Coordinates of C-alpha atoms in Angstrom, one line a residue:
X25 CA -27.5 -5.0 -7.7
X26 CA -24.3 -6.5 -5.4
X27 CA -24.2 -9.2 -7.4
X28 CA -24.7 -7.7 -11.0
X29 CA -21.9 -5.6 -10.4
X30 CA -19.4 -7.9 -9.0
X31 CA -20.6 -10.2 -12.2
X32 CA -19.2 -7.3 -14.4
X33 CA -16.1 -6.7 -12.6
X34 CA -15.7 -10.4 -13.0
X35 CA -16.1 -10.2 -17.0
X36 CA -14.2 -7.0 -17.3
X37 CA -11.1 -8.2 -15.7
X38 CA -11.2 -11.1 -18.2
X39 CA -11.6 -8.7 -20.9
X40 CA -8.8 -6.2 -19.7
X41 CA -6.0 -9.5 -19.5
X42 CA -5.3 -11.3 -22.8
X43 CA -8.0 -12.6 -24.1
X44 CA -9.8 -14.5 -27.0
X45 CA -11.5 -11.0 -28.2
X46 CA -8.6 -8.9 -27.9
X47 CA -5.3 -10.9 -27.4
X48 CA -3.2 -8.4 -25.7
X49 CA -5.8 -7.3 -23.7
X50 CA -7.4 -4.0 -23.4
X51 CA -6.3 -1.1 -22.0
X52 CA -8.6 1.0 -21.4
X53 CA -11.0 -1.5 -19.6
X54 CA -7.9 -2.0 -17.2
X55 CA -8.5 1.2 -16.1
X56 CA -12.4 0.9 -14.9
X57 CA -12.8 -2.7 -14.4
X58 CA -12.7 -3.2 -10.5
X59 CA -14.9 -0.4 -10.3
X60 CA -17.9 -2.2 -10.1
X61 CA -16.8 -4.3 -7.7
X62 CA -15.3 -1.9 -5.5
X63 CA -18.8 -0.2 -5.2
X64 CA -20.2 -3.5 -4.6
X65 CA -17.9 -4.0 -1.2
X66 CA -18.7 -0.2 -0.4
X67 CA -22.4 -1.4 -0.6
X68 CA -22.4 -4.6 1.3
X69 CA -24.5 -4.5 4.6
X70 CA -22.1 -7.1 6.2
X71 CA -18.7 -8.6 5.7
X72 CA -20.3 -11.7 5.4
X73 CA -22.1 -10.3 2.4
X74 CA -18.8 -9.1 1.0
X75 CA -17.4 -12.7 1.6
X76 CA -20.5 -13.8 -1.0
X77 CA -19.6 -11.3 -3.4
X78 CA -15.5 -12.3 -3.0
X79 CA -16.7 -15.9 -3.9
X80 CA -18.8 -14.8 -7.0
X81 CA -15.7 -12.6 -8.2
X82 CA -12.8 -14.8 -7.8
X83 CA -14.4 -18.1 -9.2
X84 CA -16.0 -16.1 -12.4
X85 CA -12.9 -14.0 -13.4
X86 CA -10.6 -17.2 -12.7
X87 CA -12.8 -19.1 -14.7
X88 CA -13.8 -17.2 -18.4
X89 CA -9.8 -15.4 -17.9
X90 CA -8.5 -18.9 -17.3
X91 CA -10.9 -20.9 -19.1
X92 CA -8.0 -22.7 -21.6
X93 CA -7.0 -24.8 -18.2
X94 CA -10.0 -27.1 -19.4
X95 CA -8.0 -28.5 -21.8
X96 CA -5.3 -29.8 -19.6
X97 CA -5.6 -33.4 -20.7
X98 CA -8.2 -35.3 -18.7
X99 CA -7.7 -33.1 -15.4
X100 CA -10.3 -30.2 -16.7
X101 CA -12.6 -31.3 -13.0
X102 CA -9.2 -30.5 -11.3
X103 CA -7.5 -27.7 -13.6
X104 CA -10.5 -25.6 -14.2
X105 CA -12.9 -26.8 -11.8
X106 CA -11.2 -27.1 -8.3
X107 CA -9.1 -24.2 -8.6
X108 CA -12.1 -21.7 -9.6
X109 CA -13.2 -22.8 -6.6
X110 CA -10.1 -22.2 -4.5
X111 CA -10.0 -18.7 -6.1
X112 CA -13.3 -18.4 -5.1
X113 CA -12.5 -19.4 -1.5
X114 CA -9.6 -16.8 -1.7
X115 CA -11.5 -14.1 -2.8
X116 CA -14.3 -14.9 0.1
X117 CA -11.1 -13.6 2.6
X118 CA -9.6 -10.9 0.3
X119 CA -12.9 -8.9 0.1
X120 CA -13.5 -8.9 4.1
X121 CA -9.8 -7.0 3.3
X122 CA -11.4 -5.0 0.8
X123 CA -14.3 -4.2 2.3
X124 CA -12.4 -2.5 5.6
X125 CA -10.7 -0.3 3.3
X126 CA -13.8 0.8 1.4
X127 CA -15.7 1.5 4.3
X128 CA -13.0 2.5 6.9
X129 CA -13.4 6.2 7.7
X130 CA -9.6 6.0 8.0
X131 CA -9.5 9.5 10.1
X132 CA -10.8 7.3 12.8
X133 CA -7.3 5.6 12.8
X134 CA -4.9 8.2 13.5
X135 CA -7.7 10.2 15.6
X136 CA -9.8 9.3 19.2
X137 CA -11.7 12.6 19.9
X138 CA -13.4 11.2 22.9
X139 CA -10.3 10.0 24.2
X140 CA -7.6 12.8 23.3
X141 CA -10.0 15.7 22.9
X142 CA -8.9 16.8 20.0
X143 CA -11.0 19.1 17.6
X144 CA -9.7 18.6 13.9
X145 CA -11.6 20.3 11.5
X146 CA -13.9 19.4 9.0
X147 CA -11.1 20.1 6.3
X148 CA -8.9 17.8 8.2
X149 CA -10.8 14.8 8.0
X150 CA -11.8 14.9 4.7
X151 CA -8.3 14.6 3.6
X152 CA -8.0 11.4 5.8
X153 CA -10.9 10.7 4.0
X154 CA -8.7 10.6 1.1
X155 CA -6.6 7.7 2.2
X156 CA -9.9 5.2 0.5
X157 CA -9.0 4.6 -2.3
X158 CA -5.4 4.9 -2.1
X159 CA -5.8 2.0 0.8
X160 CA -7.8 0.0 -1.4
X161 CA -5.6 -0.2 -4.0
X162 CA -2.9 -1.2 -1.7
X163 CA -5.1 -4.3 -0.8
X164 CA -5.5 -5.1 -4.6
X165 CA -2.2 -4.9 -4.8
X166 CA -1.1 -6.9 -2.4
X167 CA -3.6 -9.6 -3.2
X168 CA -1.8 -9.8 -6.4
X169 CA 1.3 -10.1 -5.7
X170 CA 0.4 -12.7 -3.1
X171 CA -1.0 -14.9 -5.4
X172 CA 1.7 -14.7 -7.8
X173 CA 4.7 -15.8 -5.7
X174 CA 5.8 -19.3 -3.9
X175 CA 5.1 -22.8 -4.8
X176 CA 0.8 -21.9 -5.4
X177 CA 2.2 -19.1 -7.1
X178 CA 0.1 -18.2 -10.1
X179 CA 1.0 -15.0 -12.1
X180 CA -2.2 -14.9 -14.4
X181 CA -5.1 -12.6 -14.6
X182 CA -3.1 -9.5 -13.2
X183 CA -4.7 -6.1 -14.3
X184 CA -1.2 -5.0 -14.9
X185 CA -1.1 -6.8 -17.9
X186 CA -4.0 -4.8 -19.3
X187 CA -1.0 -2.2 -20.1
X188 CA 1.1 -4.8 -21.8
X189 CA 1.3 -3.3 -25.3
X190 CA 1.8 0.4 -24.2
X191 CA 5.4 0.2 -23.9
X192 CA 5.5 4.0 -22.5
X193 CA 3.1 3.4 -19.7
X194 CA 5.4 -0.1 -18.9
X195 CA 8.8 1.0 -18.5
X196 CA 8.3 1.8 -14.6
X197 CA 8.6 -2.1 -14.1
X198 CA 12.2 -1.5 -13.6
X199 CA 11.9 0.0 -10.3
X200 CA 8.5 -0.7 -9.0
X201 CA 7.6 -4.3 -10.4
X202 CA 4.5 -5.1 -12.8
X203 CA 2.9 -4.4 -9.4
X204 CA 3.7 -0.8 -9.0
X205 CA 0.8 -1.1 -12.5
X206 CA -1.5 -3.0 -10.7
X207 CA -1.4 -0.4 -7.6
X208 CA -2.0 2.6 -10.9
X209 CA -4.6 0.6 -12.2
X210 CA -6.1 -0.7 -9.1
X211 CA -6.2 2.9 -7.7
X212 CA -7.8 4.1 -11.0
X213 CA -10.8 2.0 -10.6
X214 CA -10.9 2.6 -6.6
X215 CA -11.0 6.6 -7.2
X216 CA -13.7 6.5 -10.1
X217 CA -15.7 4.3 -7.3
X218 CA -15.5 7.0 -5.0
X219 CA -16.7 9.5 -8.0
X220 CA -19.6 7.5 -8.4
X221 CA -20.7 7.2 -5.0
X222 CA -20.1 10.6 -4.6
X223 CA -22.3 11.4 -7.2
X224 CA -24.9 9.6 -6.3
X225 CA -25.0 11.8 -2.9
X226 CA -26.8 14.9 -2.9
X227 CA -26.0 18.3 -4.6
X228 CA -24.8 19.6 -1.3
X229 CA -22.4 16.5 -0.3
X230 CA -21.2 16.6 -3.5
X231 CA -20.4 20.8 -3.4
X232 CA -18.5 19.6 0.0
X233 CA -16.7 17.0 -1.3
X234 CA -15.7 17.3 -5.1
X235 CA -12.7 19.6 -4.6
X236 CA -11.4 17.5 -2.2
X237 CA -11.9 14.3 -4.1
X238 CA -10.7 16.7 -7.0
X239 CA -7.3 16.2 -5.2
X240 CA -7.1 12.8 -5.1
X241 CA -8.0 12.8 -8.9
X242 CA -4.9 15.2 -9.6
X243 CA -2.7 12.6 -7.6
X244 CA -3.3 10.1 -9.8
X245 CA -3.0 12.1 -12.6
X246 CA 0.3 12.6 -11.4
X247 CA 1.5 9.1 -10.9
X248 CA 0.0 8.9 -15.0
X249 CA 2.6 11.4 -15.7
X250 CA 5.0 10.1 -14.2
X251 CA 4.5 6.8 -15.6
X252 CA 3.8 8.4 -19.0
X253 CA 7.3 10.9 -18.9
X254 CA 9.1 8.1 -17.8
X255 CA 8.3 5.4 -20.1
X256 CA 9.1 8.4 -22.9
X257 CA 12.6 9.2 -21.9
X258 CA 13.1 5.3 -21.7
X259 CA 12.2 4.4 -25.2
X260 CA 14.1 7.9 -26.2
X261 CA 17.4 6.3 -24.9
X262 CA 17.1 2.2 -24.8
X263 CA 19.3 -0.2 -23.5
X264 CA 22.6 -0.9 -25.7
X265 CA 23.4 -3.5 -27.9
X266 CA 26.8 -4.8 -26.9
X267 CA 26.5 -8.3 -28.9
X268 CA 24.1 -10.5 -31.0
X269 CA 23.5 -13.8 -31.3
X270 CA 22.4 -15.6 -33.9
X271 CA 19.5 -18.4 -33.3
X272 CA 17.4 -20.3 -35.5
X273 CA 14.6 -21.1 -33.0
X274 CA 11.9 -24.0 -33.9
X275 CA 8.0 -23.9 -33.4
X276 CA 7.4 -27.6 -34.2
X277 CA 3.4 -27.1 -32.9
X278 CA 3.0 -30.9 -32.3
X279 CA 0.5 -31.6 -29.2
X280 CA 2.9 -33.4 -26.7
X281 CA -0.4 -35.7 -25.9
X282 CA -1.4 -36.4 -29.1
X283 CA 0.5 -39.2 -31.9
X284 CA 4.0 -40.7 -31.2
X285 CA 6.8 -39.3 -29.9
X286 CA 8.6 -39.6 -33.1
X287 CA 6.2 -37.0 -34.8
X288 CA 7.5 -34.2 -33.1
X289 CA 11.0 -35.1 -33.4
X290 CA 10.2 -35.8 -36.9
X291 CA 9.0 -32.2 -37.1
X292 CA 11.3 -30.8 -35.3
X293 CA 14.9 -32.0 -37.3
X294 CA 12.7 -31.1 -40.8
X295 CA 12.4 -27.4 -39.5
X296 CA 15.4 -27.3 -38.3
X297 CA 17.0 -28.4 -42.2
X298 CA 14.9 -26.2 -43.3
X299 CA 16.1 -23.2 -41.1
X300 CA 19.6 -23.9 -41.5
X301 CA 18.9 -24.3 -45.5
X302 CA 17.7 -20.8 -45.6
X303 CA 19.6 -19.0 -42.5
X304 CA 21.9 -17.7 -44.6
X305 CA 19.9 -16.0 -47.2
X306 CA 17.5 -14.8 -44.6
X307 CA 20.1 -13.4 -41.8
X308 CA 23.5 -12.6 -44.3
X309 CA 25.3 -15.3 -41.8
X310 CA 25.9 -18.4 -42.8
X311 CA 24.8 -20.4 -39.8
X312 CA 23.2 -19.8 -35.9
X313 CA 25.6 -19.9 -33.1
X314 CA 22.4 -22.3 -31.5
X315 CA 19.7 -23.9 -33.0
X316 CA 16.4 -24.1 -29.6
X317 CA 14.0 -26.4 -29.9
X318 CA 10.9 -26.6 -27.6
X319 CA 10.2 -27.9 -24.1
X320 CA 9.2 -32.2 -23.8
X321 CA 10.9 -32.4 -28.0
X322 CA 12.8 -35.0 -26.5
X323 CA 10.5 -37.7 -24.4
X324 CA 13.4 -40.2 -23.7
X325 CA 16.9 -39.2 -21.8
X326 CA 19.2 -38.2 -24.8
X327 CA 22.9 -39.7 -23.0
X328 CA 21.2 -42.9 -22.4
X329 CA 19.5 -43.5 -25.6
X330 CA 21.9 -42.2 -27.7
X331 CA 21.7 -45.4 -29.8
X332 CA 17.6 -44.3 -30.3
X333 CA 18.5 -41.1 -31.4
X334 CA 21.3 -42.2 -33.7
X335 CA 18.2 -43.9 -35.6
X336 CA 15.5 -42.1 -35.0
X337 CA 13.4 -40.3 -36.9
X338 CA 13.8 -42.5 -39.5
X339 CA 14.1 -39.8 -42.3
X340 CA 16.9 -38.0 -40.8
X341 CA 17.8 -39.5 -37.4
X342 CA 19.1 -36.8 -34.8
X343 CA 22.4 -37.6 -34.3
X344 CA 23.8 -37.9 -37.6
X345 CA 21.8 -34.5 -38.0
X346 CA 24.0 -32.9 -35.6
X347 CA 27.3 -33.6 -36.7
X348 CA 26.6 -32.9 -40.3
X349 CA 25.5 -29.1 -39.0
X350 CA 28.1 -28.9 -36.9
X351 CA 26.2 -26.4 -34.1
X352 CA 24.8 -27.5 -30.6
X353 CA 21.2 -27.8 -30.1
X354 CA 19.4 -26.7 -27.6
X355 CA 16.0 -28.6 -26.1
X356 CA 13.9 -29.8 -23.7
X357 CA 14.5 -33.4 -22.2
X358 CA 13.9 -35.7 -19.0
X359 CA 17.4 -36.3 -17.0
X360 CA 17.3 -39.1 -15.1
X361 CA 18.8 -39.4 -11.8
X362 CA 18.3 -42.2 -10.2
X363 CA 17.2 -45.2 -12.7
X364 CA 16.3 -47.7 -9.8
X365 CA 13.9 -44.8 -8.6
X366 CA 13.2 -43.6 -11.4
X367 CA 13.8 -39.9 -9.7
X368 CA 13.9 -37.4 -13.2
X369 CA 14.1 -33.9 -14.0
X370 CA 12.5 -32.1 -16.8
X371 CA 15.1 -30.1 -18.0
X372 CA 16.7 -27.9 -20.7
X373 CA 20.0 -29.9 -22.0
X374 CA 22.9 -28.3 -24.4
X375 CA 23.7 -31.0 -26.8
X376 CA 26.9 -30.7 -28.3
X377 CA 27.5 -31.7 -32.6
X378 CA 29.7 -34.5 -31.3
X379 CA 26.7 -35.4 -29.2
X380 CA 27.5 -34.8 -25.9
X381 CA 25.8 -32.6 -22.6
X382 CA 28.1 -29.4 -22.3
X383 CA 25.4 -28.3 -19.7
X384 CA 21.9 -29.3 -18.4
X385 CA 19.7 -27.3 -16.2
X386 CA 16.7 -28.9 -14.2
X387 CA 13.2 -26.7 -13.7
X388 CA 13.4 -25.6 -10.6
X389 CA 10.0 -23.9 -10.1
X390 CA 7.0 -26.9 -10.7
X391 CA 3.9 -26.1 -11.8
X392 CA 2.1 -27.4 -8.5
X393 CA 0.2 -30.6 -8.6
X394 CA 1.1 -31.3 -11.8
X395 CA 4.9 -31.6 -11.6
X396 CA 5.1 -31.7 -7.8
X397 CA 2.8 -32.2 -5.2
X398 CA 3.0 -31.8 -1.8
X399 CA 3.0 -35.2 0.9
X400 CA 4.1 -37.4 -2.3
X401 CA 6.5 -39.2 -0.2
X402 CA 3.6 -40.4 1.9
X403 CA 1.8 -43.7 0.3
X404 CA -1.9 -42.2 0.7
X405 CA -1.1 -39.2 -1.2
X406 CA 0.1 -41.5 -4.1
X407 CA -2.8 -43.6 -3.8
X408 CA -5.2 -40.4 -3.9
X409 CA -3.3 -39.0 -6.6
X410 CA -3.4 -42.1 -8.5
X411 CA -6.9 -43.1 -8.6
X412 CA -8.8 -40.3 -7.9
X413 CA -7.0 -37.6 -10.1
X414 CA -5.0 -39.9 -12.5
X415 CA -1.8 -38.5 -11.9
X416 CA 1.0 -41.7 -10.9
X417 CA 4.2 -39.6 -11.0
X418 CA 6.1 -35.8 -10.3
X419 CA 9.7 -34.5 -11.4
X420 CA 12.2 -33.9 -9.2
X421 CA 13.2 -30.4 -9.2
X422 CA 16.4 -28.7 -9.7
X423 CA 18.0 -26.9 -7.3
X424 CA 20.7 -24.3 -9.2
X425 CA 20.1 -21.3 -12.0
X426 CA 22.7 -23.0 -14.4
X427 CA 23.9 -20.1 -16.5
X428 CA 25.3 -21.6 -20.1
X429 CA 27.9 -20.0 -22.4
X430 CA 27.5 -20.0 -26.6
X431 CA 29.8 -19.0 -28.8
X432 CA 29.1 -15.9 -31.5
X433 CA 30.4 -16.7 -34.9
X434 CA 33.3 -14.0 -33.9
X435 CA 34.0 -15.9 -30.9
X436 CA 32.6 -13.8 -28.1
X437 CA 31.0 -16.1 -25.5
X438 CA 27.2 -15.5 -24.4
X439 CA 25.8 -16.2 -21.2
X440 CA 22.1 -17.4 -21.3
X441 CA 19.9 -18.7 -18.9
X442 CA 17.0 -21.1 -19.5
X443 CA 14.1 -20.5 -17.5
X444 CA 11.3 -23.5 -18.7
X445 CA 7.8 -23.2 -19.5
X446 CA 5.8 -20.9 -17.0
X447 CA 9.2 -20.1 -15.0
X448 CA 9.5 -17.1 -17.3
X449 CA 6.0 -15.6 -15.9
X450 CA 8.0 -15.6 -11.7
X451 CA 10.4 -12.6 -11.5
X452 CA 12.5 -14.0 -9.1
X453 CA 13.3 -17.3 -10.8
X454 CA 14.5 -15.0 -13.6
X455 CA 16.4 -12.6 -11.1
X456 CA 18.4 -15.5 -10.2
X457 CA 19.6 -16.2 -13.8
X458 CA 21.0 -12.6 -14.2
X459 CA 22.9 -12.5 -10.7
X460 CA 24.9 -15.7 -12.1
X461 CA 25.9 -14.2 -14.3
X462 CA 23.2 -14.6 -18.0
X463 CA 23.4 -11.6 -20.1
X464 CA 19.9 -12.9 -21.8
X465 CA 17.1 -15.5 -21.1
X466 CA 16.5 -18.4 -23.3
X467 CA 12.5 -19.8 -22.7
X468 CA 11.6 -23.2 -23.9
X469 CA 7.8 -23.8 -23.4
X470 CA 5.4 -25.9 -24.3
X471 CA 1.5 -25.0 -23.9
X472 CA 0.3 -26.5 -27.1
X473 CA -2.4 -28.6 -24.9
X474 CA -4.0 -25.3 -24.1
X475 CA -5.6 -25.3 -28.1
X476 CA -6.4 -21.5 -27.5
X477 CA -4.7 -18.3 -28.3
X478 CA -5.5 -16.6 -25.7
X479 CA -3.8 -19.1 -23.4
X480 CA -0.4 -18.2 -25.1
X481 CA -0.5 -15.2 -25.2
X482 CA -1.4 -14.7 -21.5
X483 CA 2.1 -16.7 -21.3
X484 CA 3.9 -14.1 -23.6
X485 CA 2.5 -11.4 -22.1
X486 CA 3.2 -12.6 -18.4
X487 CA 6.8 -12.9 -19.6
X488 CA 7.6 -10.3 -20.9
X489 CA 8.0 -8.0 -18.2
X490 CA 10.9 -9.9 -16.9
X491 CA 13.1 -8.0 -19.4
X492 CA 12.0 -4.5 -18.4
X493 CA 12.8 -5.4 -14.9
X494 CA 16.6 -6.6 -15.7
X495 CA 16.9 -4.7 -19.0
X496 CA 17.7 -7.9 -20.5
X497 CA 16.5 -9.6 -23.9
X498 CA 14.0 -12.2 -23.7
X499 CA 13.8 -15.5 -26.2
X500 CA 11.4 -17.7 -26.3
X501 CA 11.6 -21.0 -28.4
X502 CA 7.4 -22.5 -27.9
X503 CA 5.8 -25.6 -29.5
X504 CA 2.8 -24.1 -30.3
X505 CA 3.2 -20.7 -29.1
X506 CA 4.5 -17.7 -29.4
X507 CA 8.1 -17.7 -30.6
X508 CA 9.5 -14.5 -29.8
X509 CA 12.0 -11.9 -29.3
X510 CA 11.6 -9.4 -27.0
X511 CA 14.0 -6.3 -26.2
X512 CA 15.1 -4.9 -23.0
X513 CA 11.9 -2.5 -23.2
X514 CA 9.4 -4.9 -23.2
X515 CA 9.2 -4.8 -27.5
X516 CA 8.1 -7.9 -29.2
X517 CA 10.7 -7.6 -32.2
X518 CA 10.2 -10.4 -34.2
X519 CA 7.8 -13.3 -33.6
X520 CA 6.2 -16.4 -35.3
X521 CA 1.7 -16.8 -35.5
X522 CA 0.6 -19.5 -32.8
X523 CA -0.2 -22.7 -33.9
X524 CA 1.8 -22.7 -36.8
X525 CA 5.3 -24.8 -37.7
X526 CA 7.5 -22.4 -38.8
X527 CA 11.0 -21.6 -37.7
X528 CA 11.9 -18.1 -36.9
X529 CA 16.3 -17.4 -38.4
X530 CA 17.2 -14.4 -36.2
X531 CA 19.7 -12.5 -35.1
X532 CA 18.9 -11.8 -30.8
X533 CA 20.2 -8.4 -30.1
X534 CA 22.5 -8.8 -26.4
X535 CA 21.4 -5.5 -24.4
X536 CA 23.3 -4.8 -21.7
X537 CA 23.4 -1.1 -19.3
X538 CA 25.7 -0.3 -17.5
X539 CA 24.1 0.2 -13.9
X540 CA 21.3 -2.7 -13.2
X541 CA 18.0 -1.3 -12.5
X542 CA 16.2 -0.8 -9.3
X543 CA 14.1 -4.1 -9.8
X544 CA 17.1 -6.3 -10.1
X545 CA 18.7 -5.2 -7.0
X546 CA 15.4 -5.0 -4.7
X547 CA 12.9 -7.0 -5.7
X548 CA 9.0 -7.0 -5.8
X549 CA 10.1 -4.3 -3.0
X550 CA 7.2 -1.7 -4.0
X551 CA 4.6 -4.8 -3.6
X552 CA 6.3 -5.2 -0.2
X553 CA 6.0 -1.9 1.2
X554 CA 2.6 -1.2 0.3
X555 CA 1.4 -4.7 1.5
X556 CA 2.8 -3.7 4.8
X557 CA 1.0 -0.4 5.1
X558 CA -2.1 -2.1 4.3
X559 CA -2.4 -4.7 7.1
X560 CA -0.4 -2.5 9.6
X561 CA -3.3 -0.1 9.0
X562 CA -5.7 -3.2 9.8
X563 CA -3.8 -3.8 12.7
X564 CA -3.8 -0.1 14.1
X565 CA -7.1 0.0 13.4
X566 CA -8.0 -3.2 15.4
X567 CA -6.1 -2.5 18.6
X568 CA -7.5 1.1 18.2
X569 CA -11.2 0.3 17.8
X570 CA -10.4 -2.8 21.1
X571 CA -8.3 0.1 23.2

């Protein structure tokens, strides 16, 4: 029965992210979906039975939540299959955490009657009692937000993101981080486990019990409230507008390992005519202060193969394209540093109509193994990575949060940042951005190899959040998926269908407060505290129980 029920705690956290069923995700399964597994660690004889359980849990909701990492060119034994295992290997140690907290009677922490001779009443412990679930979801939480920082880092699958598309419920992210939802939701689940067990005690446990665990209940209702009130007076008084810019942002949707190079250049310029054909009529202004294109649109290093570009595509070669339009393009494009070396950056360049660089910023968050790996300078890592995974090359990785400047057509300069691919889904690269200075982000991203929707929304949805906690706008200009705007509350405002080439003529609201929010000055510090709490409470307990 263990196993059954970790099985559907598994499946239910794949159905509460983004997924291919419901692509926001679903709400009210984020609410209930560790329950089963919780009970499960509860019910374990053994830690080393919890440790089987962990294993079944972390490799099965890694692997149908993430499943779209099969498609990752040729890798899918590596993308899919080695890191379900890892996650399962993770999860082996997380539930020995998991299980101490479900089973800890955690009066026995703060309380040695043999040893003090104290006599604390029934009433007394029952409250310590209390401390379960509220422990447990601590140890979710910090499990989370474990996994989704540093270079391993992977911000995916959180139960947070159940919530996504309830903006009033969301709007706490500004002071306690997307993991002050995970501890709400993670708690949920934890306190309905402890109403199941409790009912399957008998009448007279349960007539001792239920007003205390009644309590507990009312607690969380609170925090809902709270959460609830909050997100309402938010929405009731958003952040202001102090600018616009207008943008004419390009979903080419050309699979980067599929056909020639030229075909989503091609692509690309032909939207891009067509945008700035149309972008009066559609936005009342003649032109866009910018026109993004996508991450990898540009294969080869624009300043040294100008001459390329000046005739290439052959329809309606790049160059000549920019100086007839006469506004700077944005885009993704290798810079390389070192020829002899070959030592490059993937990187987001500001191309100028006359042609030139005004500024280029170098991703500085890789995604690992893919784009950096670990030992590379040493020859047997090469080797290994050559001819037993396939992969004969990384990037080199910027080292700066380059904040560029843009023009409004009444002259106002706008200060963006450009956060690549999956570095809009870490807070903290983000964070940087907006403490040089950016009043809005600027995403270029490419996951058109992931062929799934659920794969790009996961990315959208990931992102997202990053303007609730700065109270800044988010753009994001995506080969295959999804083009959007999203406001300083988290609201997608306009947005293109994945998989589709479109372009998207807008007009980005610039939203600005006054006073920065709590997130922006402290951090993931919520995910901090309570992930100190839990595994000082491990270590009381320990030198307790060894005293």
């Amino acid at each position: 029965m263990n196993v059954l029920a970790t099985i559907l705690s598994a499946l239910l956290l794949a159905l509460a992210v983004p997924n291919e069923l419901a692509p926001y995700g679903n709400a009210l399964v984020a609410f209930v979906c560790l329950t089963p597994y919780f009970i499960a660690l509860r019910r374990s004889p053994s830690y080393r039975g919890a440790a089987l359980l962990g294993f079944i849990f972390g490799t099965l909701s890694h692997a149908v939540s993430s499943y779209w990492l099969y498609y990752f060119k040729n890798y899918a034994i590596w993308t899919i299959g080695s890191t379900s295992i890892a996650y399962g290997l993770l999860h082996m140690l997380v539930a020995g955490f998991l299980r101490w907290a479900s089973v800890t009677p955690f009066e026995a922490i703060f309380w040695k009657a043999q040893k003090n001779k104290l006599h604390w009443g029934t009433m007394a412990r029952s409250r310590l009692s209390l401390l379960r679930p509220f422990v447990l979801a601590m140890g979710w939480t910090a499990w989370e937000w474990g996994k989704s920082i540093g270079f391993l880092g992977y911000p995916w699958g959180l139960v947070a993101y159940g919530l996504n598309n309830y903006p009033r419920m969301i709007q706490i992210v500004d002071g306690l981080g997307v993991y002050g939802l995970t501890f709400f939701l993670a708690l949920a689940s934890a306190l309905l486990a402890e109403v199941v067990l409790l009912v399957a005690k008998t009448k007279e446990a349960i007539r001792q019990n239920l007003t205390e665990w009644g309590r507990a209940v009312l607690v969380w209702i609170f925090i809902f409230i709270w959460f609830a009130g909050y997100g309402i007076f938010r929405l009731a008084n958003p952040t202001p507008t102090v600018d616009r810019l207008p943008l004419l942002l390009i979903q080419h949707n050309a699979d980067s390992w599929m056909g020639g190079e030229l075909t989503a250049l091609e692509t690309a310029v032909r939207l891009s005519r067509e945008g700035m054909t149309n972008y009066e009529k559609e936005t009342d202004l003649k032109k866009p202060a910018l026109i993004v294109w996508s991450e990898t649109v540009l294969r080869r290093p624009f300043a040294d193969y100008l001459g390329y570009y000046k005739r290439n595509p052959k329809a309606d070669p790049l160059v000549p394209f920019l100086a007839e339009q006469d506004v700077p393009i944005l885009t993704g494009a290798p810079v390389v540093l070192n020829w002899e070396t070959y030592d490059a950056t993937n990187s987001v360049i500001y191309i100028k109509p006359d042609s030139s660089i005004l500024y280029s910023y170098a991703k500085r968050h890789p995604v690992p193994f893919a784009e950096a790996i670990p030992f590379w300078e040493y020859k047997w890592m090469r080797d290994f990575m050559a001819k037993v995974v396939g992969v004969d090359g990384t990037w080199t990785m910027g080292t700066e949060a380059v904040v560029m400047a843009v023009q409004t057509p009444e002259g106002r300069n706008i200060r963006f940042g450009t956060p690549i691919c999956f570095e809009d889904a870490f807070a903290d690269v983000c964070r940087d951005f907006f403490k040089n200075g950016a009043d809005l982000l600027i995403n270029l991203t490419n996951d058109s190899w992931s062929q799934t929707v659920s794969s790009e929304t996961q990315h959208l949805v990931a992102a997202r959040f990053r303007t609730i906690e700065n109270r800044r706008v988010l753009v994001r200009s995506t080969n295959g998926g999804i083009t959007a705007v999203i406001d300083a509350e988290g609201r997608i405002i306009q947005s293109l269908p994945p998989f589709t080439q479109q372009y998207l003529a807008t007009i980005v609201p610039v939203q600005k407060s006054p006073a920065v929010t709590t997130y922006y000055l402290l951090g993931d510090w919520f995910a901090a505290l309570v992930s100190l709490i839990f595994f000082s409470l491990i270590f009381i307990n320990y030198f307790r129980r060894t005293a």
